[in-house]
Coordinates of C-alpha atoms and ligand atoms in Angstrom, one line a residue:
M26 CA -27.0 -18.6 12.3
A27 CA -26.1 -19.5 15.8
H28 CA -25.6 -23.1 14.5
S29 CA -23.6 -22.3 11.5
L30 CA -21.4 -20.0 13.5
T31 CA -20.9 -22.9 16.0
S32 CA -20.0 -25.2 13.0
V33 CA -17.5 -22.8 11.5
L34 CA -15.6 -22.5 14.9
L35 CA -15.7 -26.2 15.2
W36 CA -14.3 -26.4 11.7
L37 CA -11.6 -23.9 12.6
A38 CA -10.6 -25.8 15.8
I39 CA -10.2 -29.2 14.1
H40 CA -8.7 -27.7 11.1
S41 CA -6.0 -25.9 13.4
V42 CA -5.5 -29.3 15.2
L43 CA -5.1 -31.1 11.9
S44 CA -2.6 -28.4 10.5
A45 CA -0.6 -28.8 13.8
L46 CA -0.5 -32.5 13.4
A47 CA 0.7 -32.2 9.7
F48 CA 3.8 -30.3 11.2
P49 CA 4.5 -32.2 14.5
I50 CA 8.0 -30.6 14.8
D51 CA 10.4 -29.8 11.9
P52 CA 13.5 -32.2 12.5
E53 CA 15.9 -29.9 10.4
G54 CA 14.9 -26.9 12.4
Q55 CA 15.1 -28.8 15.7
T56 CA 18.6 -30.0 15.1
L57 CA 20.1 -26.7 13.6
L58 CA 18.7 -24.9 16.7
S59 CA 20.3 -27.3 19.0
S60 CA 23.6 -27.9 17.5
G61 CA 26.6 -25.5 18.2
H62 CA 25.5 -24.8 21.8
G63 CA 22.6 -22.8 20.7
R64 CA 24.8 -20.2 18.6
K65 CA 22.8 -18.6 16.2
D66 CA 24.2 -16.9 12.6
T67 CA 22.4 -13.8 14.0
K68 CA 20.2 -12.2 16.7
V69 CA 17.3 -10.8 14.2
L70 CA 16.5 -11.8 10.8
I71 CA 14.6 -9.0 9.3
L72 CA 12.4 -10.5 6.4
G73 CA 12.1 -7.9 3.6
G74 CA 13.9 -4.8 2.7
G75 CA 11.3 -2.1 1.9
V76 CA 10.6 1.0 4.1
A77 CA 9.4 -1.0 7.2
G78 CA 12.5 -3.4 7.2
I79 CA 15.1 -0.6 6.7
I80 CA 13.6 1.6 9.3
A81 CA 13.3 -1.4 11.7
A82 CA 17.0 -2.1 10.9
R83 CA 17.9 1.6 11.6
T84 CA 15.9 1.4 14.9
L85 CA 17.8 -1.5 16.1
H86 CA 20.9 -0.1 15.1
E87 CA 20.1 3.2 17.0
Q88 CA 19.4 0.9 20.1
G89 CA 22.8 -0.6 20.1
I90 CA 22.0 -3.8 18.3
D91 CA 23.8 -4.5 15.0
D92 CA 23.6 -8.1 14.9
F93 CA 20.8 -8.3 12.3
I94 CA 20.7 -9.4 8.7
I95 CA 18.0 -8.1 5.9
L96 CA 16.9 -10.8 3.7
E97 CA 15.5 -9.4 0.6
A98 CA 14.4 -11.4 -2.6
R99 CA 15.1 -8.5 -5.1
H100 CA 18.1 -7.2 -6.5
E101 CA 17.8 -3.9 -4.4
L102 CA 16.3 -2.4 -1.3
G103 CA 13.1 -0.3 -1.4
G104 CA 10.3 -2.7 -1.9
R105 CA 7.1 -0.9 -3.2
M106 CA 9.3 2.2 -3.7
M107 CA 9.9 1.0 -7.2
S108 CA 11.3 3.0 -10.2
R109 CA 11.7 1.9 -13.6
S110 CA 13.5 3.6 -16.6
F111 CA 11.1 4.0 -19.2
G112 CA 10.9 5.4 -22.9
V113 CA 12.9 5.1 -26.0
E114 CA 16.6 5.4 -26.3
D115 CA 16.9 9.1 -26.7
S116 CA 14.0 10.0 -24.3
K117 CA 14.5 7.9 -21.3
W118 CA 12.7 8.8 -18.1
M119 CA 12.7 7.3 -14.5
V120 CA 9.0 6.7 -13.5
E121 CA 7.5 5.6 -10.5
V122 CA 5.5 2.1 -10.7
G123 CA 5.0 2.0 -7.2
A124 CA 4.8 4.8 -4.6
N125 CA 5.1 8.3 -6.1
W126 CA 3.8 10.8 -3.7
V127 CA 4.6 12.3 -0.1
Q128 CA 1.2 12.4 1.2
G129 CA 1.1 15.1 3.8
T130 CA 3.8 17.2 4.8
Q131 CA 3.4 19.2 8.0
T132 CA 0.9 21.8 9.5
E133 CA 2.2 24.6 11.7
A134 CA 1.2 22.8 15.0
G135 CA 1.6 19.3 14.1
P136 CA 4.3 16.6 13.5
A137 CA 6.1 16.2 10.0
N138 CA 5.7 13.3 7.8
P139 CA 8.7 11.3 8.4
I140 CA 8.6 10.5 4.5
W141 CA 8.9 14.2 3.8
E142 CA 11.8 14.6 6.3
L143 CA 13.6 11.6 4.6
A144 CA 13.0 13.3 1.1
K145 CA 14.5 16.6 2.5
K146 CA 17.4 14.9 3.9
H147 CA 18.3 13.0 0.9
N148 CA 17.5 15.9 -1.5
V149 CA 14.6 13.8 -3.4
S150 CA 13.2 16.3 -5.9
L151 CA 9.4 16.7 -5.3
H152 CA 6.7 18.8 -7.0
S153 CA 3.4 19.6 -5.7
S154 CA 0.7 18.1 -7.4
H155 CA -2.7 19.5 -8.0
Y156 CA -5.0 16.3 -8.5
F157 CA -8.1 18.2 -7.4
G158 CA -7.6 21.5 -9.1
S159 CA -6.2 20.7 -12.4
V160 CA -8.5 18.0 -14.1
S161 CA -10.0 17.9 -17.6
T162 CA -13.1 15.7 -18.2
Y163 CA -14.1 13.4 -21.1
D164 CA -16.5 10.9 -22.2
D165 CA -16.6 8.5 -25.0
S166 CA -17.7 11.3 -27.4
G167 CA -14.5 13.3 -26.4
P168 CA -14.0 16.2 -24.0
F169 CA -17.2 16.7 -22.0
D170 CA -17.6 19.2 -19.2
F171 CA -18.9 17.5 -16.0
Q172 CA -16.9 19.7 -13.6
D173 CA -19.9 20.5 -11.5
T174 CA -20.7 16.7 -11.0
F175 CA -16.6 16.7 -10.1
Q176 CA -17.0 19.3 -7.5
Q177 CA -20.0 17.6 -6.1
S178 CA -18.0 14.4 -5.7
I179 CA -15.6 16.2 -3.5
E180 CA -18.4 17.5 -1.2
N181 CA -20.0 14.1 -1.0
F182 CA -16.6 12.5 0.0
D183 CA -16.4 15.3 2.9
K184 CA -20.1 14.6 3.9
L185 CA -19.1 11.0 4.0
T186 CA -16.3 11.5 6.3
A187 CA -18.3 14.0 8.4
V188 CA -21.2 11.8 9.1
A189 CA -18.8 9.1 10.0
G190 CA -17.1 11.3 12.3
A191 CA -20.3 11.8 14.0
R192 CA -20.8 8.3 14.4
V193 CA -17.4 7.6 16.3
P194 CA -18.1 9.3 19.6
N195 CA -21.3 7.4 19.8
R196 CA -19.7 4.2 19.1
L197 CA -22.1 3.1 16.4
V198 CA -21.0 0.2 14.5
D199 CA -19.1 0.3 11.2
M200 CA -20.7 -0.2 7.5
T201 CA -19.2 -0.2 4.2
A202 CA -18.4 3.3 2.5
R203 CA -21.1 2.4 0.1
S204 CA -23.7 2.5 2.9
G205 CA -22.0 5.6 4.5
Y206 CA -22.3 7.3 0.8
A207 CA -26.1 6.3 0.6
L208 CA -27.0 7.4 4.3
S209 CA -25.0 10.7 3.7
G210 CA -27.1 11.3 0.6
S211 CA -24.8 10.5 -2.1
R212 CA -26.2 7.9 -4.5
P213 CA -24.3 7.9 -8.0
R214 CA -26.4 7.1 -10.8
S215 CA -24.9 8.4 -14.2
R216 CA -21.5 7.4 -15.2
Y217 CA -20.3 10.9 -14.8
E218 CA -21.3 10.4 -11.0
M219 CA -19.6 7.2 -10.9
A220 CA -16.4 8.3 -12.5
A221 CA -16.2 11.4 -10.4
E222 CA -16.7 9.2 -7.1
Y223 CA -14.3 6.6 -8.4
Y224 CA -11.7 9.7 -8.6
Q225 CA -12.3 10.6 -4.8
F226 CA -12.5 7.1 -3.7
D227 CA -11.3 4.2 -5.7
W228 CA -8.2 6.0 -7.1
E229 CA -7.0 6.5 -3.4
F230 CA -7.9 3.4 -1.6
G231 CA -7.3 0.9 -4.7
A232 CA -10.6 -0.7 -3.8
T233 CA -14.5 0.3 -4.2
P234 CA -16.7 1.7 -1.6
E235 CA -18.4 -1.8 -1.1
E236 CA -15.1 -3.3 -0.2
T237 CA -13.9 -0.4 2.1
S238 CA -14.8 0.4 5.8
W239 CA -16.8 3.7 5.9
L240 CA -15.2 4.7 9.5
A241 CA -11.6 3.8 8.4
S242 CA -11.8 5.4 4.8
S243 CA -13.1 8.6 6.7
W244 CA -10.2 9.1 8.7
P245 CA -8.4 12.1 7.0
R246 CA -4.9 10.4 7.0
R247 CA -4.3 11.4 3.5
G248 CA -3.3 14.7 2.0
A249 CA -6.6 15.6 0.3
G250 CA -5.2 17.9 -2.4
D251 CA -5.8 21.7 -2.5
V252 CA -9.4 21.5 -1.5
A253 CA -10.3 23.9 1.6
V254 CA -13.1 21.7 2.8
F255 CA -12.5 20.2 6.3
P256 CA -14.4 17.2 7.6
A257 CA -16.2 17.9 11.0
H258 CA -13.7 15.9 12.9
N259 CA -10.4 17.4 11.4
N260 CA -9.1 18.8 14.5
T261 CA -8.8 15.3 16.4
F262 CA -7.5 13.4 13.4
L263 CA -5.7 15.5 10.9
E264 CA -1.9 15.4 11.5
F265 CA 0.1 16.2 8.4
S266 CA -0.9 18.9 6.1
R267 CA -3.1 18.3 3.0
E268 CA -0.3 18.7 0.4
N269 CA 0.7 16.0 -2.1
L270 CA 4.1 16.1 -3.3
L271 CA 5.1 14.0 -6.3
S272 CA 8.6 12.7 -6.8
V273 CA 10.2 13.8 -9.9
D274 CA 13.8 12.7 -9.0
Q275 CA 15.5 11.1 -11.9
R276 CA 17.3 8.9 -9.5
G277 CA 14.0 7.5 -8.4
F278 CA 11.7 8.2 -5.2
K279 CA 13.5 4.9 -3.9
T280 CA 16.6 7.2 -3.3
L281 CA 15.2 8.5 -0.1
I282 CA 15.1 4.9 1.4
Q283 CA 18.1 3.4 -0.2
A284 CA 20.3 6.6 0.7
E285 CA 19.2 6.3 4.1
A286 CA 20.0 2.5 4.3
E287 CA 23.6 3.4 2.9
G288 CA 24.0 5.7 5.9
F289 CA 24.0 2.8 8.5
L290 CA 24.0 -0.6 6.9
T291 CA 27.0 -2.6 6.4
E292 CA 27.5 -5.4 3.5
Q293 CA 27.3 -8.0 6.1
Q294 CA 23.8 -6.9 7.2
V295 CA 22.1 -7.1 3.9
R296 CA 21.6 -10.3 1.7
L297 CA 19.9 -9.3 -1.8
N298 CA 18.4 -11.9 -4.3
A299 CA 17.4 -14.1 -0.9
T300 CA 14.1 -15.2 -1.5
V301 CA 12.5 -16.7 1.9
A302 CA 10.6 -19.9 1.4
K303 CA 10.2 -21.2 5.1
V304 CA 10.1 -19.6 8.3
Y305 CA 10.4 -22.4 11.3
T306 CA 10.0 -21.1 15.0
S307 CA 10.3 -22.8 18.1
K308 CA 10.9 -21.7 21.6
K309 CA 14.8 -21.8 21.0
G310 CA 14.7 -19.7 17.9
V311 CA 14.2 -19.3 14.3
V312 CA 15.3 -21.2 11.0
V313 CA 14.8 -19.3 8.0
T314 CA 15.2 -21.6 4.8
L315 CA 15.6 -19.7 1.4
A316 CA 14.5 -20.7 -2.0
D317 CA 18.1 -22.1 -2.7
G318 CA 17.9 -24.3 0.3
A319 CA 20.3 -22.3 2.4
E320 CA 19.4 -22.0 6.1
I321 CA 19.9 -19.1 8.6
T322 CA 19.3 -19.4 12.2
A323 CA 18.5 -16.4 14.5
N324 CA 17.0 -15.7 17.8
Y325 CA 14.1 -13.5 16.3
A326 CA 12.4 -13.1 12.9
L327 CA 10.8 -9.6 12.0
C328 CA 8.6 -10.3 9.0
T329 CA 7.8 -7.1 6.8
F330 CA 6.2 -8.8 3.8
S331 CA 3.2 -7.5 2.5
L332 CA -0.3 -8.6 3.8
G333 CA -0.7 -10.1 0.1
V334 CA 2.2 -12.4 0.5
L335 CA 0.9 -13.6 3.8
Q336 CA -2.5 -14.1 2.4
H337 CA -1.4 -16.3 -0.5
D338 CA 0.7 -18.5 1.4
D339 CA 3.9 -17.6 -0.7
V340 CA 6.0 -18.3 2.5
K341 CA 5.6 -21.3 4.5
F342 CA 5.4 -21.0 8.4
V343 CA 6.3 -23.9 10.6
P344 CA 4.2 -24.3 12.8
P345 CA 1.6 -22.6 10.9
L346 CA 0.4 -19.3 12.2
P347 CA -2.1 -19.6 14.9
A348 CA -6.0 -19.3 14.2
W349 CA -6.1 -15.6 15.7
K350 CA -3.3 -14.5 13.3
Q351 CA -4.7 -16.2 10.2
E352 CA -8.2 -14.6 11.0
A353 CA -6.4 -11.2 11.0
I354 CA -4.5 -11.7 7.9
H355 CA -7.7 -12.6 6.0
S356 CA -9.8 -10.1 7.4
M357 CA -7.9 -7.1 6.2
S358 CA -7.6 -6.7 2.5
M359 CA -5.3 -5.8 -0.2
G360 CA -6.0 -3.3 -2.9
T361 CA -4.5 -3.2 -6.1
Y362 CA -3.4 0.1 -8.0
T363 CA -1.9 -0.1 -11.4
K364 CA -0.3 2.4 -13.5
I365 CA 0.0 2.0 -17.1
F366 CA 2.5 4.0 -19.0
L367 CA 2.3 5.1 -22.5
Q368 CA 5.0 7.2 -24.3
F369 CA 4.0 8.9 -27.6
P370 CA 6.3 10.7 -30.2
E371 CA 4.2 13.9 -29.5
N372 CA 1.7 15.2 -27.0
F373 CA -1.9 15.2 -28.2
W374 CA -3.7 15.3 -24.9
F375 CA -4.8 17.8 -22.2
D376 CA -3.0 20.9 -20.6
T377 CA -4.0 19.9 -17.1
E378 CA -2.2 17.6 -15.0
M379 CA -4.9 15.1 -14.8
A380 CA -7.9 13.9 -16.7
L381 CA -11.1 12.0 -15.9
Y382 CA -12.8 9.9 -18.3
A383 CA -16.4 8.7 -17.8
D384 CA -16.7 5.2 -19.4
H385 CA -20.1 3.5 -19.3
E386 CA -18.3 0.8 -17.2
R387 CA -17.3 2.1 -13.7
G388 CA -13.5 1.8 -13.3
R389 CA -12.7 1.4 -17.1
Y390 CA -9.4 3.3 -17.7
P391 CA -10.9 6.4 -15.7
V392 CA -7.7 8.5 -14.5
W393 CA -5.2 9.9 -16.7
Q394 CA -2.0 11.8 -15.6
T395 CA 0.4 13.5 -17.7
L396 CA 4.3 13.8 -17.0
D397 CA 4.6 15.8 -20.3
H398 CA 3.9 19.0 -18.3
P399 CA 5.7 22.1 -17.3
A400 CA 5.7 21.1 -13.7
F401 CA 7.1 17.3 -14.4
F402 CA 9.1 16.3 -17.5
P403 CA 8.1 18.5 -20.3
G404 CA 8.6 17.1 -23.6
C405 CA 8.7 13.5 -22.3
G406 CA 5.6 12.3 -24.4
I407 CA 4.5 10.1 -21.2
L408 CA 0.9 9.6 -20.3
F409 CA -0.2 7.2 -17.9
V410 CA -3.7 5.9 -16.9
T411 CA -4.6 4.1 -13.6
V412 CA -6.9 1.1 -13.0
T413 CA -7.6 -0.3 -9.5
G414 CA -9.2 -3.5 -7.8
D415 CA -11.2 -5.9 -9.9
F416 CA -10.1 -4.1 -13.2
S417 CA -6.7 -4.2 -12.2
R418 CA -6.7 -7.8 -11.8
R419 CA -8.5 -8.2 -15.0
I420 CA -5.9 -6.5 -16.9
E421 CA -3.1 -8.3 -15.3
S422 CA -4.5 -11.7 -16.8
M423 CA -4.4 -10.2 -20.2
S424 CA -1.5 -9.7 -22.7
D425 CA 0.3 -6.4 -22.8
A426 CA -0.8 -6.2 -26.6
A427 CA -4.5 -6.7 -25.7
V428 CA -4.5 -4.0 -23.0
R429 CA -2.5 -1.6 -25.1
A430 CA -5.2 -2.1 -27.9
E431 CA -8.0 -1.2 -25.4
I432 CA -6.3 1.9 -24.1
L433 CA -5.7 3.2 -27.7
S434 CA -9.5 2.9 -28.4
V435 CA -10.3 4.7 -25.2
L436 CA -8.0 7.3 -26.2
G437 CA -9.4 7.5 -29.8
D438 CA -12.9 8.2 -28.1
M439 CA -11.5 10.8 -25.8
F440 CA -9.6 12.5 -28.7
P441 CA -12.0 12.2 -31.7
N442 CA -10.2 14.7 -34.0
A443 CA -6.5 13.6 -33.1
T444 CA -4.5 11.0 -35.0
I445 CA -3.3 9.1 -32.4
P446 CA 0.2 7.8 -33.1
D447 CA 1.7 4.3 -32.1
P448 CA 3.1 4.5 -28.7
L449 CA 7.0 4.3 -28.5
D450 CA 7.0 2.4 -25.2
F451 CA 4.4 0.7 -22.8
Y452 CA 4.6 -0.8 -19.5
F453 CA 2.5 -1.6 -16.4
Q454 CA 3.7 -3.5 -13.3
R455 CA 1.5 -6.5 -12.4
W456 CA 1.2 -6.0 -8.6
F457 CA -1.3 -8.5 -7.9
S458 CA 0.3 -11.5 -9.7
D459 CA 3.8 -10.7 -8.4
P460 CA 4.4 -13.3 -5.5
L461 CA 6.7 -10.7 -3.9
F462 CA 3.6 -8.3 -3.3
R463 CA 0.3 -9.9 -4.3
G464 CA -1.3 -6.3 -4.5
S465 CA -0.4 -2.7 -3.9
Y466 CA -1.4 -1.7 -0.4
S467 CA -3.6 -2.8 2.4
N468 CA -7.3 -1.7 2.4
W469 CA -9.5 -1.7 5.7
P470 CA -12.6 -3.6 5.0
A471 CA -15.9 -3.1 7.2
N472 CA -15.5 -6.4 8.8
F473 CA -12.0 -5.8 10.1
L474 CA -12.2 -4.9 13.6
S475 CA -10.1 -3.0 16.1
E476 CA -9.1 -6.5 17.7
H477 CA -8.2 -7.9 14.2
Q478 CA -6.1 -4.9 13.9
G479 CA -4.2 -5.6 17.2
N480 CA -3.7 -9.2 16.2
L481 CA -2.3 -8.6 12.5
R482 CA 0.3 -6.4 14.2
A483 CA 1.1 -8.6 17.3
N484 CA 4.1 -11.1 17.6
V485 CA 3.7 -14.7 17.4
D486 CA 5.1 -16.2 20.7
E487 CA 8.3 -14.4 21.6
R488 CA 10.2 -15.3 18.4
L489 CA 8.2 -14.1 15.3
W490 CA 7.3 -10.4 14.8
F491 CA 5.4 -8.3 12.1
A492 CA 5.7 -4.9 10.8
G493 CA 4.9 -3.3 7.3
E494 CA 2.2 -0.7 6.1
A495 CA -0.6 -3.1 6.8
T496 CA 0.1 -3.3 10.6
S497 CA -0.3 0.4 10.9
K498 CA -3.5 1.4 12.6
K499 CA -3.4 5.0 11.5
W500 CA -1.4 4.9 8.2
F501 CA -1.9 1.6 6.5
G502 CA -1.5 1.8 2.8
Y503 CA 1.0 4.5 3.0
L504 CA 5.0 5.0 3.0
H505 CA 4.8 6.6 6.5
G506 CA 2.8 3.8 7.7
A507 CA 5.5 1.4 6.9
Y508 CA 7.9 3.8 8.4
T509 CA 6.3 4.3 11.7
E510 CA 5.7 0.6 12.1
G511 CA 9.2 -0.2 11.4
E512 CA 10.1 2.2 14.0
D513 CA 7.7 1.1 16.7
I514 CA 8.1 -2.6 16.2
G515 CA 11.7 -2.1 16.0
L516 CA 11.9 -0.4 19.1
T517 CA 9.7 -2.9 20.9
L518 CA 11.9 -5.7 19.7
A519 CA 14.8 -4.0 20.9
E520 CA 13.6 -3.5 24.3
C521 CA 12.7 -7.3 24.1
I522 CA 16.3 -8.3 23.2
K523 CA 17.9 -5.8 25.8
G524 CA 15.5 -7.3 28.5
G525 CA 16.7 -10.8 27.9
G526 CA 13.3 -11.9 26.5
C527 CA 9.6 -10.6 26.6
F528 CA 6.0 -11.3 26.1
G529 CA 5.6 -8.5 23.4
L530 CA 2.4 -7.0 21.9
E531 CA -0.9 -8.6 23.4
H532 CA -3.3 -10.3 21.1
V533 CA -6.9 -11.7 21.7
E534 CA -7.5 -15.3 21.0
R535 CA -11.1 -14.8 19.8
V536 CA -12.3 -11.5 18.4
R537 CA -15.8 -10.8 19.9
N538 CA -15.7 -6.9 19.8
A539 CA -17.9 -5.6 17.2
L540 CA -17.5 -2.1 18.4
P541 CA -16.3 0.2 15.5
Y542 CA -13.0 1.4 14.6
D543 CA -11.4 2.4 18.0
V544 CA -9.6 5.8 17.3
E545 CA -7.8 7.5 20.1
Ligands
LIG602 C1 1.4 1.2 -7.2 C2 1.7 1.7 -5.8 C3 1.5 3.2 -5.5 C4 1.7 3.7 -4.2 N1 1.4 4.9 -3.9 C5 1.9 5.5 -2.8 C6 2.3 6.9 -2.8 O1 2.0 7.5 -3.5 N2 2.2 7.3 -1.5 C7 2.4 6.4 -0.4 O2 2.7 6.9 0.7 N3 2.4 5.0 -0.4 C8 2.1 4.6 -1.7 N4 2.1 3.3 -1.9 C9 2.2 2.4 -0.8 C10 3.8 2.2 -0.3 O3 4.5 1.9 -1.4 C11 3.8 1.1 0.9 O4 2.9 1.4 1.8 C12 5.1 0.7 1.4 O5 6.2 1.0 0.5 C13 5.1 -0.4 1.9 O6 6.3 -0.8 2.6 P1 6.7 -2.1 3.3 O7 8.1 -2.1 4.0 O8 5.6 -2.4 4.5 O9 6.5 -3.2 2.3 P2 7.2 -3.8 1.1 O10 7.8 -2.4 0.2 O11 6.4 -4.6 0.3 O12 8.6 -4.5 1.6 C14 8.6 -5.8 1.7 C15 9.8 -6.4 1.1 O13 9.7 -7.9 1.2 C16 10.2 -8.3 0.1 N5 9.9 -9.8 0.0 C17 8.5 -10.2 -0.2 N6 8.4 -11.6 -0.2 C18 9.8 -12.1 0.1 C19 10.3 -13.4 0.3 N7 9.6 -14.5 0.2 N8 11.7 -13.4 0.6 C20 12.4 -12.2 0.6 N9 11.9 -10.9 0.3 C21 10.6 -10.8 0.0 C22 9.7 -7.5 -1.2 O14 10.4 -7.6 -2.2 C23 9.8 -6.1 -0.4 O15 10.9 -5.6 -0.6 C24 2.0 2.7 -3.3 C25 2.2 1.4 -3.5 C26 1.9 0.9 -4.9 C27 2.2 -0.5 -4.9
LIG603 C1 21.3 -10.3 -7.8 O1 20.8 -10.8 -8.8 C2 21.2 -9.9 -10.2 C3 20.4 -10.3 -11.4 O2 19.7 -11.4 -11.1 C4 22.4 -9.4 -10.4 O3 22.7 -8.6 -11.6 C5 23.2 -9.1 -9.1 O4 24.5 -9.0 -9.3 C6 22.7 -9.8 -7.9 N1 23.1 -9.1 -6.7 C7 23.7 -9.8 -5.4 C8 24.2 -9.0 -4.5 O5 23.9 -11.2 -5.5
LIG604 C1 21.5 18.5 -0.9 O1 21.4 19.7 -1.6 C2 22.1 20.9 -1.0 C3 21.8 22.1 -1.8 O2 21.7 21.9 -3.3 C4 23.6 20.5 -0.8 O3 24.2 21.6 0.0 C5 23.6 19.3 0.0 O4 25.0 18.8 0.3 C6 22.9 18.2 -0.7 N1 22.6 16.9 0.2 C7 22.9 15.8 -0.1 C8 22.7 14.6 1.0 O5 23.2 15.2 -1.2
LIG605 C1 -11.6 22.4 11.1 O1 -10.5 23.0 10.5 C2 -10.7 24.3 10.0 C3 -9.3 25.0 9.6 O2 -8.5 24.8 10.7 C4 -11.5 25.2 11.2 O3 -11.8 26.4 10.7 C5 -12.8 24.5 11.6 O4 -13.3 25.2 12.6 C6 -12.5 23.0 12.0 N1 -13.8 22.2 12.4 C7 -14.0 21.7 13.5 C8 -15.4 21.2 13.6 O5 -13.2 21.5 14.3
LIG606 C1 -13.9 17.7 -34.0 O1 -14.3 18.1 -35.3 C2 -15.4 18.6 -35.5 C3 -15.5 18.9 -37.2 O2 -14.6 19.8 -37.4 C4 -16.0 19.6 -34.5 O3 -17.2 20.0 -34.9 C5 -15.7 19.1 -33.3 O4 -16.1 20.2 -32.4 C6 -14.4 18.5 -33.0 N1 -14.2 18.1 -31.9 C7 -13.3 18.3 -30.9 C8 -13.3 17.6 -29.4 O5 -12.2 19.2 -31.0

């Protein structure tokens, strides 16, 4: 063991020396930064125009710094707040292929979810969503009542978090949520138990209990629906309410961030259709090269690309990111959450908001959600099914026609007496394959330690900064995580600029601390 660890470290050291040699200096970048008496095109380049990028820009603006440019590859701002017009000509609806819920609003005593505040400010239509209280259950022979198992899975999740809560004050080490489930007495065996567990776990985290930290998944950061069961450590951690509000706004959920952006951004401060290919940094500043070859110079860059983009080397950093940063990037993981939309000429399915299907294979087309419901878009004929993790990656590699055929066959099993019409429209977003995202949102695995978290968030030297949902210790994965990071990192950067330079956030060169999730 000791021997192999030493060789890995040695390899890492050699590797980083070699990669540094491969890019000794970037002649172009050097020249650009030295010419024109060090004048830059702008003070700050904000890379990416999602929630984190826009809120960082707003924070700089509020701090009196307006000399920044947002570079965004897509034709619009919003990032993973992504809406799409779906359906046939006379029945088109704006559906959310990305984020859809405001997860947590406000408790009497606590702070408000800033996403909820923005939704109210910009009149975004929201509707409460009862995803624990309005669920029909099916298996491959049709409707099949396993509500007892479903209720038990809610209790199992609460037990999981309660037992984790008890470990935190004792500073016991982290494990996977699978170990946590087993130690707290939940060991799913039947397909019904597995489907019910999936609904509680994978459907939220976009990953399996095996892939996820027990302690991090137990932090009640999310609105957990309308269940009045509180984990043992609720008072310390729970901040927002447990209410989940689904956007039903026909301008799209993205309206909340696009309208906010319109309130302070000028045309000169945003470049759309601008794909970043390379980020060169030196002591003197930053040069960003776009896919079309254009170069933009700045004093600072704030990178808000998803963790998936950083993990897949879609953007080249020169010099390469230091070893401590790369280790942090590859210790956190990216989940995938895929909603597959179908529109039918008529509604032949359940009256509840949700349905859970227990297949023989865990994670095979398990969670169904209707939009054709009095609370949402009555008469729309739209039903969608969500898959996650490996199953998402599996269907992304298949043709639309093949995925559609599988889904129609599952619907045939769930509704044996219905004649299932041909869908009028069909769509799913391939989040994992998309070079602008490479997954849906980040997920904390058992091997990701507090110090890795600090390193994922820390700036690299003075010039290169990072923010996004994945850098949030508390709210990683959520819109409000992207928001609070845009704000916090934006503020730190503003202080740095106003102070004429800074050291920035601390990082550790070598992560040695194996203590668990360190929650203040
Ligand atoms: C399917 C799905 C469902 C979700 N559901 C919810 C939910 O219900 N509630 C919730 O709170 N959260 C949800 N989330 C998570 C939420 O959407 C994210 O946490 C949040 O939007 C992330 O914002 P961000 O600014 O950190 O990153 P992003 O939104 O990814 O912003 C980064 C931007 O960088 C751009 N970019 C990437 N590469 C380049 C490049 N090379 N050059 C230029 N630009 C580039 C991207 O286009 C993007 O606009 C969901 C996410 C997904 C995908
Ligand atoms: C971005 O590209 C899209 C299509 O590729 C185009 O319709 C749009 O006008 C472009 N926007 C800008 C600001 O260049
Ligand atoms: C939101 O709606 C209210 C009432 O419907 C209206 O008074 C207000 O002007 C609207 N605000 C915005 C930003 O559209
Ligand atoms: C958790 O919260 C509930 C409701 O506020 C409260 O009744 C309960 O005592 C709390 N439990 C703990 C352990 O703090
Ligand atoms: C389907 O029809 C058969 C025969 O009429 C009936 O026995 C069965 O209960 C029906 N199943 C459902 C799910 O309605």
